[in-house]
Structures are given as C-alpha cells and as structure tokens.
C-alpha cells in the first residue's frame, strides 16, 4: 500500500485529483469507479478545473458509481445520481450514456443488482476505484457484518450510517434506510484502489482499517489484501498512525 500524507482536505483533494487525472491521461477510455459524500467533492472540483483548462478530456471515460439510495429518483437532490451530475458529470464532457449509478427506483432488487453487476462486467471491470470510508469502516454501503458481501446487493443501512448521513437531509426521517451498493468482490477486482480520508473523525477508522486485523466487522480492512491500494489522507486522518 502506498500512503500519501497531505496537510489538509485541499491537499488530499489535489493529490486524489492528480491520480485520477493520470489514469484518464494514461487510458482515455478508462473505467472509473466513483464515490459520493463529502470526501470526494474537492477532488471532483479539481477534475472539473482540469477539464476547463483543457488538460482533461472525459469524452471516452466510463464511470460506475458505488451506490445509490433505494427509493430516491435521479432528480431528487439527495440522490447519488443527482450528486454526481451536480459535482462532476454536468461540468465535464462525459457522455451521459457512459455514466452508471444504480437505479434507486428499481422495483425488483435482485434484478437491479444483477443488471448492475452485468454493467460492470460488460465494461471489463474498473481501472481505478475511488473510495471514501465510513466511520464504521464501510466502503460503498458495505456495512460491518459477519462476512464480506460479494456482489451488488440491497442493504439495510446501519443506524450509524443513517445518523452520519442525516446531516445532508432536511430531517432525519427523510434519510432512506436501504441502498444498493456494489459488493466487496467488485471493489476488490478493480485494478487500482484510491481511498481518501480527511479529518480527525476518520483517524480511528483509518487506523483500524489499514493497520488492524482484516475482518468483515471493518469492511475496509479487506483492502489490505488488494495489490494496488493508494491511501490519500490528511494529517488529521492519519494522526493515530505512526508512519
Ligand atoms: C459514498 C460511499 C460511502 C462514503 C462514506 C464516507 O458513495 O460509498 O461509503 O464514501 O460514507 O462518506 P464521507 O466522504 O461523506 O465521509
């Protein structure tokens, strides 16, 4: 595992954006696995700047997002599809048909999960998977459990995740309790993984995930077994780790 220790959120975002930009330049038709949440917003902003400066071309890039809330329409401003449109897709020259997010309005969970796995498969897998990390160690919405869930599945969110996400909703009752998420197998099959973490509140879980035992109780700990992981974190998120 390679670790980049950056000063703060801006430094983390700059580094993450450079690594994603390098992937796009090396392979213009690459498949990017993308995440939502607070962590990647700064990196997406920098990628948009790269496009505006003429340094980056997204015309052949394909994307597959990690997850989506069940029950939210793409135009709901809390949906992850909306987040991606707002923070990245609508601001660069990516083709809409090359972007993939699970369908939050699917009526048949099993069919939607199978469809999503087939999409990932048809693209030949993910070249670079961007990940944030939840306070309980979740990646995507793969929550702590007694085993690692393999494929895309519909998951009941834990109370800790619902509480953490309620900051973004008008009221806690509006936070969906279920989500579709890529499974651990799809994440682990990505050629390269880029996990970003910022802030003191992530220090404990960064230590557990990357320096503790590999266990499904801390889903991100499985990344220790991946051959090409880059952790980009700021000083606060790495404050409990001796490097
Ligand atoms: C979002 C996702 C989640 C987040 C995690 C951290 O697509 O997959 O696993 O990466 O909840 O969220 P933030 O970045 O808001 O702390």
GROMACS .gro file of C-alpha atoms and ligand atoms in nm:
model
  259
    1UNK     CA    1   0.000   0.000   0.000
    2UNK     CA    2   0.116   0.346  -0.085
    3UNK     CA    3   0.025   0.627   0.156
    4UNK     CA    4   0.017   0.997   0.071
    5UNK     CA    5   0.001   1.214   0.382
    6UNK     CA    6  -0.134   1.556   0.288
    7UNK     CA    7  -0.166   1.867   0.500
    8UNK     CA    8  -0.541   1.911   0.486
    9UNK     CA    9  -0.859   1.847   0.285
   10UNK     CA   10  -0.736   2.065  -0.001
   11UNK     CA   11  -0.406   1.877  -0.020
   12UNK     CA   12  -0.589   1.545  -0.014
   13UNK     CA   13  -0.821   1.662  -0.291
   14UNK     CA   14  -0.534   1.789  -0.505
   15UNK     CA   15  -0.345   1.461  -0.474
   16UNK     CA   16  -0.652   1.246  -0.540
   17UNK     CA   17  -0.746   1.452  -0.845
   18UNK     CA   18  -0.391   1.420  -0.983
   19UNK     CA   19  -0.403   1.042  -0.950
   20UNK     CA   20  -0.743   1.024  -1.121
   21UNK     CA   21  -0.625   1.265  -1.393
   22UNK     CA   22  -0.317   1.047  -1.450
   23UNK     CA   23  -0.545   0.747  -1.502
   24UNK     CA   24  -0.756   0.937  -1.759
   25UNK     CA   25  -0.447   1.057  -1.944
   26UNK     CA   26  -0.289   0.710  -1.949
   27UNK     CA   27  -0.608   0.540  -2.065
   28UNK     CA   28  -0.865   0.781  -2.210
   29UNK     CA   29  -1.136   0.512  -2.222
   30UNK     CA   30  -1.073   0.401  -1.864
   31UNK     CA   31  -1.346   0.287  -1.627
   32UNK     CA   32  -1.357   0.496  -1.312
   33UNK     CA   33  -1.537   0.367  -1.005
   34UNK     CA   34  -1.672   0.672  -0.827
   35UNK     CA   35  -1.793   0.762  -0.479
   36UNK     CA   36  -2.016   1.032  -0.335
   37UNK     CA   37  -2.008   1.201   0.007
   38UNK     CA   38  -1.803   1.488   0.147
   39UNK     CA   39  -1.462   1.331   0.084
   40UNK     CA   40  -1.450   1.344  -0.300
   41UNK     CA   41  -1.613   1.685  -0.356
   42UNK     CA   42  -1.279   1.871  -0.361
   43UNK     CA   43  -1.122   1.617  -0.597
   44UNK     CA   44  -1.419   1.643  -0.834
   45UNK     CA   45  -1.387   2.023  -0.827
   46UNK     CA   46  -1.024   1.991  -0.935
   47UNK     CA   47  -1.109   1.745  -1.210
   48UNK     CA   48  -1.365   1.995  -1.342
   49UNK     CA   49  -1.092   2.261  -1.338
   50UNK     CA   50  -0.865   2.023  -1.530
   51UNK     CA   51  -1.136   1.985  -1.793
   52UNK     CA   52  -1.197   2.360  -1.810
   53UNK     CA   53  -0.822   2.423  -1.852
   54UNK     CA   54  -0.815   2.184  -2.145
   55UNK     CA   55  -0.592   1.936  -1.958
   56UNK     CA   56  -0.851   1.660  -1.924
   57UNK     CA   57  -1.085   1.500  -2.174
   58UNK     CA   58  -1.370   1.286  -2.042
   59UNK     CA   59  -1.521   1.204  -2.382
   60UNK     CA   60  -1.424   0.837  -2.366
   61UNK     CA   61  -1.425   0.791  -1.989
   62UNK     CA   62  -1.678   0.548  -1.847
   63UNK     CA   63  -1.791   0.552  -1.487
   64UNK     CA   64  -1.965   0.324  -1.244
   65UNK     CA   65  -2.076   0.459  -0.908
   66UNK     CA   66  -2.056   0.260  -0.591
   67UNK     CA   67  -2.404   0.307  -0.460
   68UNK     CA   68  -2.746   0.471  -0.458
   69UNK     CA   69  -3.024   0.511  -0.204
   70UNK     CA   70  -3.322   0.287  -0.265
   71UNK     CA   71  -3.637   0.489  -0.325
   72UNK     CA   72  -3.477   0.814  -0.445
   73UNK     CA   73  -3.535   0.935  -0.800
   74UNK     CA   74  -3.237   1.060  -1.004
   75UNK     CA   75  -3.368   1.418  -0.982
   76UNK     CA   76  -3.406   1.405  -0.603
   77UNK     CA   77  -3.131   1.636  -0.479
   78UNK     CA   78  -3.031   1.380  -0.213
   79UNK     CA   79  -2.980   1.101  -0.463
   80UNK     CA   80  -2.630   0.998  -0.556
   81UNK     CA   81  -2.713   1.034  -0.927
   82UNK     CA   82  -2.802   1.398  -0.858
   83UNK     CA   83  -2.478   1.442  -0.659
   84UNK     CA   84  -2.270   1.309  -0.948
   85UNK     CA   85  -2.447   1.526  -1.203
   86UNK     CA   86  -2.405   1.829  -0.982
   87UNK     CA   87  -2.042   1.779  -0.882
   88UNK     CA   88  -1.892   1.626  -1.194
   89UNK     CA   89  -2.094   1.487  -1.485
   90UNK     CA   90  -2.275   1.807  -1.588
   91UNK     CA   91  -1.949   2.004  -1.574
   92UNK     CA   92  -1.725   1.789  -1.796
   93UNK     CA   93  -1.762   1.638  -2.143
   94UNK     CA   94  -1.851   1.289  -2.024
   95UNK     CA   95  -2.123   1.116  -2.226
   96UNK     CA   96  -2.435   1.057  -2.014
   97UNK     CA   97  -2.464   0.703  -2.150
   98UNK     CA   98  -2.115   0.629  -2.019
   99UNK     CA   99  -2.213   0.704  -1.658
  100UNK     CA  100  -2.369   0.439  -1.438
  101UNK     CA  101  -2.536   0.466  -1.099
  102UNK     CA  102  -2.771   0.201  -0.954
  103UNK     CA  103  -3.136   0.281  -1.024
  104UNK     CA  104  -3.284   0.394  -0.692
  105UNK     CA  105  -3.634   0.346  -0.828
  106UNK     CA  106  -3.591  -0.016  -0.937
  107UNK     CA  107  -3.890  -0.226  -0.836
  108UNK     CA  108  -3.707  -0.559  -0.832
  109UNK     CA  109  -3.398  -0.551  -0.608
  110UNK     CA  110  -3.248  -0.876  -0.732
  111UNK     CA  111  -3.292  -0.778  -1.097
  112UNK     CA  112  -3.137  -0.434  -1.040
  113UNK     CA  113  -2.836  -0.583  -0.859
  114UNK     CA  114  -2.784  -0.841  -1.135
  115UNK     CA  115  -2.817  -0.569  -1.400
  116UNK     CA  116  -2.555  -0.356  -1.225
  117UNK     CA  117  -2.307  -0.640  -1.191
  118UNK     CA  118  -2.359  -0.715  -1.562
  119UNK     CA  119  -2.285  -0.349  -1.647
  120UNK     CA  120  -1.957  -0.361  -1.454
  121UNK     CA  121  -1.869  -0.691  -1.618
  122UNK     CA  122  -1.952  -0.562  -1.967
  123UNK     CA  123  -1.711  -0.271  -1.918
  124UNK     CA  124  -1.431  -0.513  -1.837
  125UNK     CA  125  -1.409  -0.417  -1.470
  126UNK     CA  126  -1.292  -0.099  -1.302
  127UNK     CA  127  -0.949   0.054  -1.370
  128UNK     CA  128  -0.944   0.293  -1.075
  129UNK     CA  129  -1.189   0.276  -0.787
  130UNK     CA  130  -1.224   0.586  -0.572
  131UNK     CA  131  -1.346   0.520  -0.217
  132UNK     CA  132  -1.433   0.716   0.093
  133UNK     CA  133  -1.460   0.542   0.428
  134UNK     CA  134  -1.747   0.547   0.676
  135UNK     CA  135  -1.687   0.590   1.049
  136UNK     CA  136  -1.776   0.224   1.095
  137UNK     CA  137  -1.538   0.116   0.818
  138UNK     CA  138  -1.795   0.081   0.543
  139UNK     CA  139  -1.690   0.117   0.180
  140UNK     CA  140  -1.970   0.179  -0.060
  141UNK     CA  141  -2.256   0.078   0.166
  142UNK     CA  142  -2.092  -0.249   0.263
  143UNK     CA  143  -2.163  -0.227   0.632
  144UNK     CA  144  -1.993  -0.422   0.914
  145UNK     CA  145  -2.119  -0.779   0.904
  146UNK     CA  146  -2.019  -1.136   0.977
  147UNK     CA  147  -1.898  -1.189   0.619
  148UNK     CA  148  -1.793  -0.977   0.322
  149UNK     CA  149  -2.085  -0.931   0.077
  150UNK     CA  150  -1.955  -1.013  -0.270
  151UNK     CA  151  -2.184  -0.875  -0.539
  152UNK     CA  152  -2.409  -0.574  -0.581
  153UNK     CA  153  -2.684  -0.603  -0.322
  154UNK     CA  154  -2.956  -0.410  -0.146
  155UNK     CA  155  -2.852  -0.331   0.208
  156UNK     CA  156  -3.023  -0.209   0.525
  157UNK     CA  157  -2.816   0.087   0.642
  158UNK     CA  158  -2.689   0.079   1.000
  159UNK     CA  159  -2.806   0.341   1.247
  160UNK     CA  160  -2.452   0.491   1.250
  161UNK     CA  161  -2.466   0.544   0.872
  162UNK     CA  162  -2.821   0.682   0.884
  163UNK     CA  163  -2.713   0.925   1.160
  164UNK     CA  164  -2.398   1.030   0.970
  165UNK     CA  165  -2.596   1.091   0.651
  166UNK     CA  166  -2.882   1.274   0.818
  167UNK     CA  167  -2.672   1.592   0.817
  168UNK     CA  168  -2.746   1.618   0.446
  169UNK     CA  169  -3.124   1.576   0.473
  170UNK     CA  170  -3.385   1.831   0.581
  171UNK     CA  171  -3.491   1.597   0.862
  172UNK     CA  172  -3.363   1.259   0.990
  173UNK     CA  173  -3.690   1.083   0.893
  174UNK     CA  174  -3.615   1.153   0.528
  175UNK     CA  175  -3.290   0.953   0.527
  176UNK     CA  176  -3.353   0.632   0.331
  177UNK     CA  177  -3.294   0.311   0.525
  178UNK     CA  178  -3.194   0.097   0.227
  179UNK     CA  179  -2.941   0.136  -0.052
  180UNK     CA  180  -2.798  -0.052  -0.346
  181UNK     CA  181  -2.425  -0.097  -0.327
  182UNK     CA  182  -2.151  -0.259  -0.527
  183UNK     CA  183  -2.019  -0.557  -0.336
  184UNK     CA  184  -1.674  -0.618  -0.198
  185UNK     CA  185  -1.584  -0.850  -0.486
  186UNK     CA  186  -1.643  -0.580  -0.749
  187UNK     CA  187  -1.443  -0.332  -0.542
  188UNK     CA  188  -1.157  -0.575  -0.486
  189UNK     CA  189  -1.147  -0.661  -0.857
  190UNK     CA  190  -1.066  -0.301  -0.951
  191UNK     CA  191  -0.710  -0.277  -1.087
  192UNK     CA  192  -0.627   0.010  -0.856
  193UNK     CA  193  -0.795   0.148  -0.546
  194UNK     CA  194  -0.772   0.504  -0.423
  195UNK     CA  195  -0.915   0.562  -0.076
  196UNK     CA  196  -0.937   0.916   0.053
  197UNK     CA  197  -0.990   1.024   0.413
  198UNK     CA  198  -0.990   1.361   0.580
  199UNK     CA  199  -1.043   1.487   0.932
  200UNK     CA  200  -0.984   1.378   1.288
  201UNK     CA  201  -1.314   1.194   1.298
  202UNK     CA  202  -1.172   0.944   1.046
  203UNK     CA  203  -0.845   0.883   1.237
  204UNK     CA  204  -0.970   0.590   1.445
  205UNK     CA  205  -1.122   0.403   1.149
  206UNK     CA  206  -0.824   0.467   0.920
  207UNK     CA  207  -0.601   0.308   1.184
  208UNK     CA  208  -0.834   0.011   1.232
  209UNK     CA  209  -0.892  -0.046   0.859
  210UNK     CA  210  -0.533  -0.028   0.739
  211UNK     CA  211  -0.336  -0.134   1.044
  212UNK     CA  212  -0.575  -0.366   1.231
  213UNK     CA  213  -0.690  -0.718   1.155
  214UNK     CA  214  -0.872  -0.796   0.829
  215UNK     CA  215  -1.231  -0.861   0.932
  216UNK     CA  216  -1.580  -0.812   0.786
  217UNK     CA  217  -1.655  -0.618   1.105
  218UNK     CA  218  -1.439  -0.345   0.944
  219UNK     CA  219  -1.523  -0.385   0.574
  220UNK     CA  220  -1.245  -0.152   0.452
  221UNK     CA  221  -0.986  -0.378   0.618
  222UNK     CA  222  -1.016  -0.614   0.318
  223UNK     CA  223  -0.827  -0.353   0.118
  224UNK     CA  224  -0.510  -0.466   0.296
  225UNK     CA  225  -0.528  -0.771   0.068
  226UNK     CA  226  -0.551  -0.569  -0.254
  227UNK     CA  227  -0.223  -0.550  -0.450
  228UNK     CA  228  -0.256  -0.186  -0.555
  229UNK     CA  229  -0.408   0.044  -0.294
  230UNK     CA  230  -0.328   0.409  -0.252
  231UNK     CA  231  -0.440   0.581   0.066
  232UNK     CA  232  -0.453   0.959   0.037
  233UNK     CA  233  -0.530   1.114   0.373
  234UNK     CA  234  -0.469   1.437   0.555
  235UNK     CA  235  -0.265   1.475   0.871
  236UNK     CA  236  -0.574   1.469   1.093
  237UNK     CA  237  -0.699   1.140   0.945
  238UNK     CA  238  -0.351   0.988   0.987
  239UNK     CA  239  -0.297   1.131   1.334
  240UNK     CA  240  -0.328   0.793   1.511
  241UNK     CA  241  -0.094   0.615   1.269
  242UNK     CA  242   0.283   0.609   1.302
  243UNK     CA  243   0.441   0.633   0.956
  244LIG     C1  244  -2.050   0.706  -0.096
  244LIG     C2  245  -1.995   0.591  -0.026
  244LIG     C3  246  -1.968   0.595   0.121
  244LIG     C4  247  -1.883   0.714   0.162
  244LIG     C5  248  -1.857   0.712   0.312
  244LIG     C6  249  -1.778   0.833   0.357
  244LIG     O1  250  -2.069   0.677  -0.233
  244LIG     O2  251  -1.976   0.492  -0.088
  244LIG     O3  252  -1.901   0.475   0.155
  244LIG     O4  253  -1.762   0.713   0.092
  244LIG     O5  254  -1.979   0.708   0.381
  244LIG     O6  255  -1.858   0.947   0.341
  244LIG     P1  256  -1.797   1.093   0.357
  244LIG     O7  257  -1.699   1.114   0.247
  244LIG     O8  258  -1.917   1.184   0.345
  244LIG     O9  259  -1.735   1.097   0.492
   0.00000   0.00000   0.00000
